[in-house]
CSV table of C-alpha atoms and ligand atoms in Angstrom, one decimal:
chain,number,residue,atom,x,y,z
S,8,UNK,CA,36.1,-21.1,33.3
S,9,UNK,CA,37.5,-22.0,36.7
S,10,UNK,CA,37.0,-19.5,39.9
S,11,UNK,CA,37.9,-16.1,39.3
S,12,UNK,CA,39.8,-14.9,42.9
S,13,UNK,CA,39.2,-11.1,42.9
S,14,UNK,CA,40.2,-11.0,46.7
S,15,UNK,CA,43.9,-10.8,46.8
S,16,UNK,CA,43.4,-8.3,49.8
S,17,UNK,CA,42.5,-11.0,51.7
S,18,UNK,CA,45.2,-13.4,50.9
S,19,UNK,CA,47.4,-14.0,48.1
S,20,UNK,CA,48.7,-17.7,46.5
S,21,UNK,CA,52.2,-18.6,47.2
S,22,UNK,CA,54.5,-17.7,44.3
S,23,UNK,CA,56.5,-20.9,42.7
S,24,UNK,CA,59.5,-19.4,43.7
S,25,UNK,CA,58.5,-18.6,47.1
S,26,UNK,CA,57.8,-22.2,47.4
S,27,UNK,CA,60.8,-23.4,46.1
S,28,UNK,CA,62.7,-22.2,48.5
S,29,UNK,CA,60.7,-22.9,51.4
S,30,UNK,CA,60.7,-26.6,50.0
S,31,UNK,CA,64.3,-27.2,51.3
S,32,UNK,CA,63.4,-26.1,55.2
S,33,UNK,CA,60.0,-28.2,55.1
S,34,UNK,CA,62.6,-31.6,54.2
S,35,UNK,CA,66.2,-31.9,54.9
S,36,UNK,CA,67.2,-28.5,56.7
S,37,UNK,CA,64.5,-28.8,59.6
S,38,UNK,CA,67.5,-28.2,62.2
S,39,UNK,CA,66.7,-25.4,65.0
S,40,UNK,CA,68.9,-22.7,64.2
S,41,UNK,CA,69.3,-22.0,67.9
S,42,UNK,CA,71.4,-25.5,67.5
S,43,UNK,CA,75.2,-25.7,67.9
S,44,UNK,CA,75.6,-28.1,64.7
S,45,UNK,CA,76.8,-27.4,61.9
S,46,UNK,CA,73.6,-28.3,60.1
S,47,UNK,CA,71.6,-25.9,62.6
S,48,UNK,CA,74.1,-23.0,61.8
S,49,UNK,CA,73.3,-23.4,57.8
S,50,UNK,CA,69.8,-22.7,58.6
S,51,UNK,CA,70.8,-19.5,61.1
S,52,UNK,CA,72.6,-18.4,57.7
S,53,UNK,CA,69.5,-18.6,55.8
S,54,UNK,CA,67.1,-16.7,58.0
S,55,UNK,CA,69.6,-14.0,58.5
S,56,UNK,CA,69.9,-14.3,54.4
S,57,UNK,CA,65.6,-13.6,54.7
S,58,UNK,CA,66.2,-10.5,57.4
S,59,UNK,CA,68.5,-8.9,55.0
S,60,UNK,CA,66.0,-9.4,52.0
S,61,UNK,CA,63.0,-7.9,54.3
S,62,UNK,CA,65.0,-5.1,55.3
S,63,UNK,CA,65.7,-4.1,51.6
S,64,UNK,CA,62.3,-4.1,51.0
S,65,UNK,CA,61.2,-1.8,54.4
S,66,UNK,CA,64.5,0.2,54.0
S,67,UNK,CA,66.2,-0.6,56.6
S,68,UNK,CA,68.9,-2.7,58.2
S,69,UNK,CA,68.7,-6.3,59.0
S,70,UNK,CA,69.0,-5.6,62.7
S,71,UNK,CA,66.4,-3.6,62.4
S,72,UNK,CA,63.6,-6.4,61.3
S,73,UNK,CA,62.1,-9.2,63.8
S,74,UNK,CA,60.2,-11.6,62.5
S,75,UNK,CA,56.6,-12.2,64.1
S,76,UNK,CA,53.7,-14.5,63.2
S,77,UNK,CA,52.2,-12.2,60.7
S,78,UNK,CA,50.8,-8.4,60.5
S,79,UNK,CA,48.9,-9.0,63.7
S,80,UNK,CA,51.1,-9.8,66.2
S,81,UNK,CA,53.6,-7.2,64.5
S,82,UNK,CA,50.9,-4.7,65.1
S,83,UNK,CA,50.2,-5.8,68.7
S,84,UNK,CA,53.9,-5.7,69.4
S,85,UNK,CA,54.2,-2.1,68.3
S,86,UNK,CA,51.3,-0.7,69.7
S,87,UNK,CA,51.5,-2.7,73.4
S,88,UNK,CA,54.6,-1.2,74.0
S,89,UNK,CA,52.8,1.7,75.2
S,90,UNK,CA,51.4,0.8,78.5
S,91,UNK,CA,52.1,4.0,80.7
S,92,UNK,CA,48.1,5.1,82.0
S,93,UNK,CA,46.7,8.3,80.5
S,94,UNK,CA,49.1,8.1,77.6
S,95,UNK,CA,48.1,8.9,74.6
S,96,UNK,CA,47.8,6.8,70.8
S,97,UNK,CA,46.8,9.0,68.0
S,98,UNK,CA,45.3,6.3,65.3
S,99,UNK,CA,42.7,6.8,62.4
S,100,UNK,CA,39.0,6.1,62.1
S,101,UNK,CA,39.8,3.3,58.9
S,102,UNK,CA,42.1,1.4,60.6
S,103,UNK,CA,41.9,-2.7,60.3
S,104,UNK,CA,41.0,-4.7,63.0
S,105,UNK,CA,44.3,-5.9,64.3
S,106,UNK,CA,45.1,-2.3,65.2
S,107,UNK,CA,41.3,-1.4,66.4
S,108,UNK,CA,40.6,-4.2,68.3
S,109,UNK,CA,44.1,-3.6,70.4
S,110,UNK,CA,43.6,-0.4,70.9
S,111,UNK,CA,40.4,-0.8,72.4
S,112,UNK,CA,42.0,-3.4,74.4
S,113,UNK,CA,44.4,-0.9,75.3
S,114,UNK,CA,42.2,2.0,76.5
S,115,UNK,CA,40.3,-0.8,78.5
S,116,UNK,CA,42.8,-2.3,80.5
S,117,UNK,CA,45.4,-0.1,80.6
S,118,UNK,CA,43.7,3.5,80.5
S,119,UNK,CA,45.5,4.4,77.2
S,120,UNK,CA,43.8,7.3,75.7
S,121,UNK,CA,43.1,6.4,72.2
S,122,UNK,CA,42.6,9.0,69.8
S,123,UNK,CA,40.9,8.6,66.3
S,124,UNK,CA,41.2,11.1,63.5
S,125,UNK,CA,38.4,11.5,61.3
S,126,UNK,CA,38.9,10.6,57.4
S,127,UNK,CA,37.3,12.5,54.6
S,128,UNK,CA,34.3,11.0,52.2
S,129,UNK,CA,37.5,10.1,49.9
S,130,UNK,CA,38.9,8.5,52.8
S,131,UNK,CA,42.0,10.2,53.0
S,132,UNK,CA,43.2,11.0,56.9
S,133,UNK,CA,42.1,14.6,57.9
S,134,UNK,CA,45.3,16.4,58.3
S,135,UNK,CA,44.1,19.5,59.7
S,136,UNK,CA,42.6,17.4,63.0
S,137,UNK,CA,45.9,15.8,63.0
S,138,UNK,CA,47.8,18.8,63.7
S,139,UNK,CA,45.2,20.1,66.2
S,140,UNK,CA,45.8,16.4,68.2
S,141,UNK,CA,49.8,16.7,67.7
S,142,UNK,CA,49.8,19.7,69.8
S,143,UNK,CA,48.5,17.9,73.0
S,144,UNK,CA,51.0,16.9,75.6
S,145,UNK,CA,51.3,13.2,76.1
S,146,UNK,CA,51.2,12.0,72.4
S,147,UNK,CA,53.9,8.2,72.4
S,148,UNK,CA,52.9,7.2,69.2
S,149,UNK,CA,51.0,7.9,66.2
S,150,UNK,CA,49.4,4.7,64.1
S,151,UNK,CA,48.4,4.8,60.7
S,152,UNK,CA,47.4,2.4,58.2
S,153,UNK,CA,49.0,3.5,55.1
S,154,UNK,CA,47.1,1.7,52.7
S,155,UNK,CA,43.4,0.7,53.6
S,156,UNK,CA,42.6,-3.1,53.3
S,157,UNK,CA,39.0,-2.4,52.1
S,158,UNK,CA,39.1,0.9,49.8
S,159,UNK,CA,43.0,0.8,49.0
S,160,UNK,CA,43.2,4.7,49.7
S,161,UNK,CA,46.7,5.5,50.4
S,162,UNK,CA,47.5,8.1,52.6
S,163,UNK,CA,50.3,10.4,52.6
S,164,UNK,CA,52.5,9.0,54.4
S,165,UNK,CA,55.4,11.2,54.3
S,166,UNK,CA,53.7,14.2,55.3
S,167,UNK,CA,52.1,12.5,57.9
S,168,UNK,CA,54.8,11.0,59.6
S,169,UNK,CA,56.7,14.6,59.1
S,170,UNK,CA,54.0,16.2,61.0
S,171,UNK,CA,54.3,13.8,63.5
S,172,UNK,CA,58.3,14.0,64.0
S,173,UNK,CA,58.0,17.4,64.3
S,174,UNK,CA,55.6,16.9,67.1
S,175,UNK,CA,58.5,14.3,68.5
S,176,UNK,CA,55.7,11.7,68.2
S,177,UNK,CA,57.1,8.4,66.8
S,178,UNK,CA,55.3,6.6,63.9
S,179,UNK,CA,54.0,3.2,63.3
S,180,UNK,CA,52.9,2.1,60.0
S,181,UNK,CA,50.5,-0.5,59.0
S,182,UNK,CA,52.3,-1.3,55.8
S,183,UNK,CA,50.6,-4.7,55.3
S,184,UNK,CA,48.6,-3.9,52.4
S,185,UNK,CA,51.2,-1.5,50.7
S,186,UNK,CA,53.8,-3.6,50.5
S,187,UNK,CA,54.3,-5.5,46.8
S,188,UNK,CA,50.9,-3.0,45.6
S,189,UNK,CA,53.0,0.4,45.8
S,190,UNK,CA,56.5,2.0,46.0
S,191,UNK,CA,57.3,2.2,49.6
S,192,UNK,CA,60.4,4.1,49.3
S,193,UNK,CA,61.2,6.7,49.7
S,194,UNK,CA,58.2,7.2,52.3
S,195,UNK,CA,58.9,4.0,54.5
S,196,UNK,CA,62.8,5.0,55.2
S,197,UNK,CA,61.0,7.7,57.6
S,198,UNK,CA,58.7,5.5,59.7
S,199,UNK,CA,59.5,4.2,63.2
S,200,UNK,CA,57.9,0.7,63.5
S,201,UNK,CA,56.8,-1.0,60.2
S,202,UNK,CA,54.3,-4.2,59.9
S,203,UNK,CA,54.2,-6.6,57.2
S,204,UNK,CA,52.7,-9.6,56.8
S,205,UNK,CA,53.8,-12.9,54.5
S,206,UNK,CA,50.4,-14.1,53.2
S,207,UNK,CA,49.4,-10.6,51.3
S,208,UNK,CA,52.7,-10.6,49.3
S,209,UNK,CA,52.5,-14.0,47.8
S,210,UNK,CA,54.4,-15.5,50.6
S,211,UNK,CA,53.4,-17.9,53.5
S,212,UNK,CA,50.8,-17.4,56.1
S,213,UNK,CA,51.5,-16.8,59.5
S,214,UNK,CA,54.7,-15.0,59.0
S,215,UNK,CA,55.2,-11.1,59.2
S,216,UNK,CA,58.0,-8.9,60.6
S,217,UNK,CA,58.0,-5.8,62.2
S,218,UNK,CA,60.7,-3.4,61.9
S,219,UNK,CA,62.1,-1.3,64.5
S,220,UNK,CA,64.0,1.3,64.2
S,221,UNK,CA,67.4,1.4,66.0
S,222,UNK,CA,66.8,4.3,68.4
S,223,UNK,CA,63.0,3.7,68.8
S,224,UNK,CA,61.7,1.9,72.1
S,225,UNK,CA,61.1,-1.4,72.3
S,226,UNK,CA,59.5,-4.2,74.5
S,227,UNK,CA,58.8,-7.6,73.4
S,228,UNK,CA,55.3,-8.6,73.5
S,229,UNK,CA,56.5,-12.6,73.5
S,230,UNK,CA,59.5,-13.4,75.9
S,231,UNK,CA,61.1,-17.0,75.9
S,232,UNK,CA,64.5,-18.5,74.6
S,233,UNK,CA,66.3,-15.3,73.7
S,234,UNK,CA,65.4,-15.6,69.8
S,235,UNK,CA,65.1,-12.5,67.5
S,236,UNK,CA,68.0,-11.0,70.0
S,237,UNK,CA,65.7,-11.7,72.7
S,238,UNK,CA,62.6,-9.4,71.0
S,239,UNK,CA,60.7,-12.2,70.1
S,240,UNK,CA,60.7,-15.4,71.8
S,241,UNK,CA,60.2,-19.0,70.3
S,242,UNK,CA,61.8,-21.6,68.3
S,243,UNK,CA,61.8,-19.6,64.7
S,244,UNK,CA,59.8,-20.4,62.3
S,245,UNK,CA,62.3,-21.2,59.4
S,246,UNK,CA,60.1,-22.3,56.1
S,247,UNK,CA,57.8,-19.2,56.9
S,248,UNK,CA,61.0,-16.6,57.0
S,249,UNK,CA,62.3,-17.9,54.2
S,250,UNK,CA,59.5,-18.0,52.2
S,251,UNK,CA,58.7,-14.0,53.2
S,252,UNK,CA,62.2,-13.1,52.7
S,253,UNK,CA,62.0,-14.7,49.1
S,254,UNK,CA,58.5,-12.8,48.4
S,255,UNK,CA,60.4,-9.8,49.8
S,256,UNK,CA,63.2,-10.2,47.5
S,257,UNK,CA,60.9,-10.6,44.4
S,258,UNK,CA,59.1,-7.3,45.2
S,259,UNK,CA,62.5,-5.6,45.7
S,260,UNK,CA,63.7,-7.2,41.8
S,261,UNK,CA,60.9,-7.6,40.2
S,262,UNK,CA,57.4,-5.8,40.7
S,263,UNK,CA,57.8,-2.4,39.3
S,264,UNK,CA,55.8,0.0,37.7
S,265,UNK,CA,54.8,-1.6,34.6
S,266,UNK,CA,53.3,-4.6,36.3
S,267,UNK,CA,51.3,-2.3,38.8
S,268,UNK,CA,49.8,-0.1,36.2
S,269,UNK,CA,48.8,-2.9,34.4
S,270,UNK,CA,47.1,-4.2,37.4
S,271,UNK,CA,45.4,-0.4,37.6
S,272,UNK,CA,43.9,-0.8,33.5
S,273,UNK,CA,42.2,-3.6,34.5
S,274,UNK,CA,40.7,-2.5,37.5
S,275,UNK,CA,39.7,0.6,35.7
S,276,UNK,CA,37.9,-1.4,32.9
S,277,UNK,CA,36.1,-3.0,35.6
S,278,UNK,CA,35.1,-0.3,37.2
S,279,UNK,CA,34.1,1.4,33.9
S,280,UNK,CA,32.3,-1.7,33.0
S,281,UNK,CA,30.6,-2.0,36.1
S,282,UNK,CA,29.7,1.9,36.5
S,283,UNK,CA,28.2,2.3,33.2
S,284,UNK,CA,25.9,-0.8,33.3
S,285,UNK,CA,24.8,-0.2,36.7
S,286,UNK,CA,23.5,2.3,39.7
S,287,UNK,CA,26.7,1.7,41.8
S,288,UNK,CA,29.7,4.0,43.3
S,289,UNK,CA,33.2,3.3,43.5
S,290,UNK,CA,34.5,4.3,47.0
S,291,UNK,CA,37.7,6.4,47.5
S,292,UNK,CA,38.3,6.9,43.7
S,293,UNK,CA,39.0,10.7,44.0
S,294,UNK,CA,42.0,9.7,46.2
S,295,UNK,CA,45.2,7.8,45.5
S,296,UNK,CA,44.5,4.2,45.7
S,297,UNK,CA,46.4,1.3,45.1
S,298,UNK,CA,46.2,-0.1,42.0
S,299,UNK,CA,44.3,-3.2,42.7
S,300,UNK,CA,41.6,-2.9,45.1
S,301,UNK,CA,38.1,-1.9,44.2
S,302,UNK,CA,35.2,-0.7,46.8
S,303,UNK,CA,32.0,-0.5,44.9
S,304,UNK,CA,28.7,0.5,46.7
S,305,UNK,CA,25.5,-1.3,44.8
S,306,UNK,CA,22.8,0.7,46.8
S,307,UNK,CA,19.9,-1.6,47.9
S,308,UNK,CA,21.9,-4.8,47.4
S,309,UNK,CA,22.3,-7.1,50.0
S,310,UNK,CA,26.1,-7.5,49.7
S,311,UNK,CA,26.3,-10.8,51.3
S,312,UNK,CA,23.5,-12.1,49.2
S,313,UNK,CA,25.3,-11.0,46.0
S,314,UNK,CA,28.6,-12.2,47.3
S,315,UNK,CA,27.0,-16.1,47.3
S,316,UNK,CA,25.4,-15.4,44.2
S,317,UNK,CA,29.1,-14.5,42.5
S,318,UNK,CA,30.1,-17.3,44.4
S,319,UNK,CA,27.8,-19.6,42.4
S,320,UNK,CA,28.9,-17.9,39.5
S,321,UNK,CA,32.6,-18.4,39.8
S,322,UNK,CA,33.5,-15.1,41.1
S,323,UNK,CA,35.4,-14.9,44.6
S,324,UNK,CA,35.2,-11.5,46.1
S,325,UNK,CA,34.4,-10.3,49.5
S,326,UNK,CA,32.0,-7.2,51.0
S,327,UNK,CA,33.2,-4.5,53.1
S,328,UNK,CA,31.3,-5.7,55.9
S,329,UNK,CA,33.0,-8.1,58.8
S,330,UNK,CA,30.7,-10.3,60.8
S,331,UNK,CA,30.9,-10.3,64.2
S,332,UNK,CA,29.0,-12.4,66.4
S,333,UNK,CA,26.5,-13.9,63.8
S,334,UNK,CA,25.7,-9.9,63.5
S,335,UNK,CA,26.5,-8.1,60.3
S,336,UNK,CA,28.3,-5.1,61.1
S,337,UNK,CA,28.4,-2.2,58.5
S,338,UNK,CA,31.9,-2.1,57.9
S,339,UNK,CA,34.1,1.1,60.1
S,340,UNK,CA,36.0,2.0,57.4
S,341,UNK,CA,33.3,3.0,55.2
S,342,UNK,CA,31.2,4.4,57.4
S,343,UNK,CA,33.8,6.8,58.5
S,344,UNK,CA,33.9,8.1,55.1
S,345,UNK,CA,30.2,9.0,55.6
S,346,UNK,CA,28.1,5.8,53.8
S,347,UNK,CA,25.1,5.2,55.6
S,348,UNK,CA,24.6,1.7,57.1
S,349,UNK,CA,22.6,0.3,54.4
S,350,UNK,CA,25.2,1.6,51.7
S,351,UNK,CA,28.0,0.3,53.5
S,352,UNK,CA,26.2,-3.5,53.7
S,353,UNK,CA,25.7,-3.1,50.2
S,354,UNK,CA,29.5,-3.0,49.4
S,355,UNK,CA,31.5,-5.7,47.6
S,356,UNK,CA,35.5,-5.4,47.5
S,357,UNK,CA,37.2,-6.5,44.6
S,358,UNK,CA,41.2,-6.9,44.5
S,359,UNK,CA,42.9,-7.8,41.7
S,360,UNK,CA,46.5,-9.1,41.3
S,361,UNK,CA,49.1,-9.2,38.6
S,362,UNK,CA,48.3,-12.6,38.1
S,363,UNK,CA,44.8,-11.2,36.8
S,364,UNK,CA,43.6,-11.8,33.4
S,365,UNK,CA,41.7,-9.5,31.1
S,366,UNK,CA,39.3,-12.5,30.9
S,367,UNK,CA,39.1,-12.8,34.4
S,368,UNK,CA,37.8,-9.2,34.0
S,369,UNK,CA,35.3,-10.2,31.4
S,370,UNK,CA,34.2,-12.9,33.1
S,371,UNK,CA,33.5,-10.5,36.2
S,372,UNK,CA,31.8,-7.8,34.0
S,373,UNK,CA,29.6,-10.5,32.4
S,374,UNK,CA,28.1,-12.1,36.0
S,375,UNK,CA,27.9,-9.0,38.3
S,376,UNK,CA,25.6,-7.3,36.5
S,377,UNK,CA,23.3,-10.4,36.4
S,378,UNK,CA,23.8,-11.1,40.1
S,379,UNK,CA,22.5,-7.7,41.2
S,380,UNK,CA,19.9,-8.0,38.7
S,381,UNK,CA,18.5,-11.0,39.9
S,382,UNK,CA,19.0,-9.9,43.6
S,383,UNK,CA,17.0,-7.1,43.5
S,384,UNK,CA,14.3,-9.3,41.9
S,385,UNK,CA,13.9,-11.7,45.0
S,386,UNK,CA,15.7,-9.5,48.3
S,387,UNK,CA,13.6,-8.3,50.8
S,388,UNK,CA,14.1,-4.4,51.6
S,389,UNK,CA,17.6,-3.3,52.6
S,390,UNK,CA,16.6,-2.3,56.0
S,391,UNK,CA,15.0,-5.7,56.8
S,392,UNK,CA,16.5,-9.0,57.9
S,393,UNK,CA,19.1,-9.9,55.5
S,394,UNK,CA,18.2,-12.4,53.0
S,395,UNK,CA,20.2,-15.0,51.5
S,396,UNK,CA,19.1,-15.8,48.1
S,397,UNK,CA,20.8,-19.3,46.7
S,398,UNK,CA,19.2,-20.7,43.6
S,399,UNK,CA,18.9,-24.5,43.5
S,400,UNK,CA,21.5,-26.3,41.7
F,508,LIG,N1,46.5,-5.0,58.6
F,508,LIG,C1,45.8,-5.0,57.3
F,508,LIG,C2,45.4,-3.6,56.8
F,508,LIG,C3,45.6,-6.3,56.8
F,508,LIG,O1,44.8,-6.3,55.9
F,508,LIG,C4,45.6,-7.4,57.3
F,508,LIG,C5,45.4,-8.7,56.9
F,508,LIG,O2,44.1,-8.7,56.3
F,508,LIG,C6,46.2,-7.5,58.4
F,508,LIG,C7,46.8,-6.1,59.5
F,508,LIG,C8,46.9,-8.9,59.7
F,508,LIG,O3,47.7,-9.5,58.9
F,508,LIG,P1,47.6,-11.2,59.2
F,508,LIG,O4,46.7,-11.5,58.8
F,508,LIG,O5,48.9,-11.7,58.8
F,508,LIG,O6,47.9,-10.9,60.8
């Protein structure tokens, strides 16, 4: 069997329809949309059609959509608008590093007070703590990751936005993982800023969008030639924009609850098969979760070693940890949920898609227990240095 790819939260393959829509803008229609000639005007028209497609997915008007280079730029644009020393930004303890690192920098460089609201063992935001912090003066923005990339835990967005708005605080929503994996409406309609990314929704890499609600404050991150109504300078990534629009259109038109429930059934079968056979725990399974995501702790197993054994056995997934400067750090998200450092370092993320087949789940259920057994038989104790065992073949 060719490699089984269970890492769709990292990135997704281009759908053929998306590739086809982009093709013409990689070929004949290569003009600069800001030029005045007829060919360029056709490209401009195509960009505006894409904007309308993205707007439909996000429950917004086309004028509220700004194209960016991806989720990270969208998030940076939304957060870096806050520039007043002493201003407070509320965020969560389980953010993606695109928001986490940006907020760390804002605190250091601009004297912004970043207040991180805790999550419970289930991964859900502590709403009482949020309510308390919303009462404090000086809140400029609430930043919230809607569906967590590591655990799939989905925050109660409508309730959170309602609480923030009652306190007069606008909300930025990182919907990078939520888009395409769950219905965005009606909750999304109340958000003030929303970030999405092309490559997480079977679109191209290097393209994303930021939705900025009409009445909300905006300042651009990248100035230049006046593109995007002077909100994001730089000649447009036309094929990327067309691909993002098509990917959004396909979500709006097609991926209904039916597809999502078949993904959930496969994910549940994977989890049941593993928990029946092995000593392991599913993180966040008491909270509402994305249908495709499973974060599983295999106590006593080095996740990095497991990952390599699984890749050798034809299964691609990822760890719940991030490597920084060559040193393996336990995942912030998992430790915020109360996992020990050792357990966080023993966690793998499996992320499925509507392309995942039953045979692929069978393969995963066959190779994961074998890899766990092999690793346990050779590795050093979890507290010691990470030993990666890779059999010679
Ligand atoms: N936010 C979340 C939740 C993500 O999972 C990611 C990507 O992993 C990003 C933001 C960043 O998106 P991009 O890769 O388009 O910069």
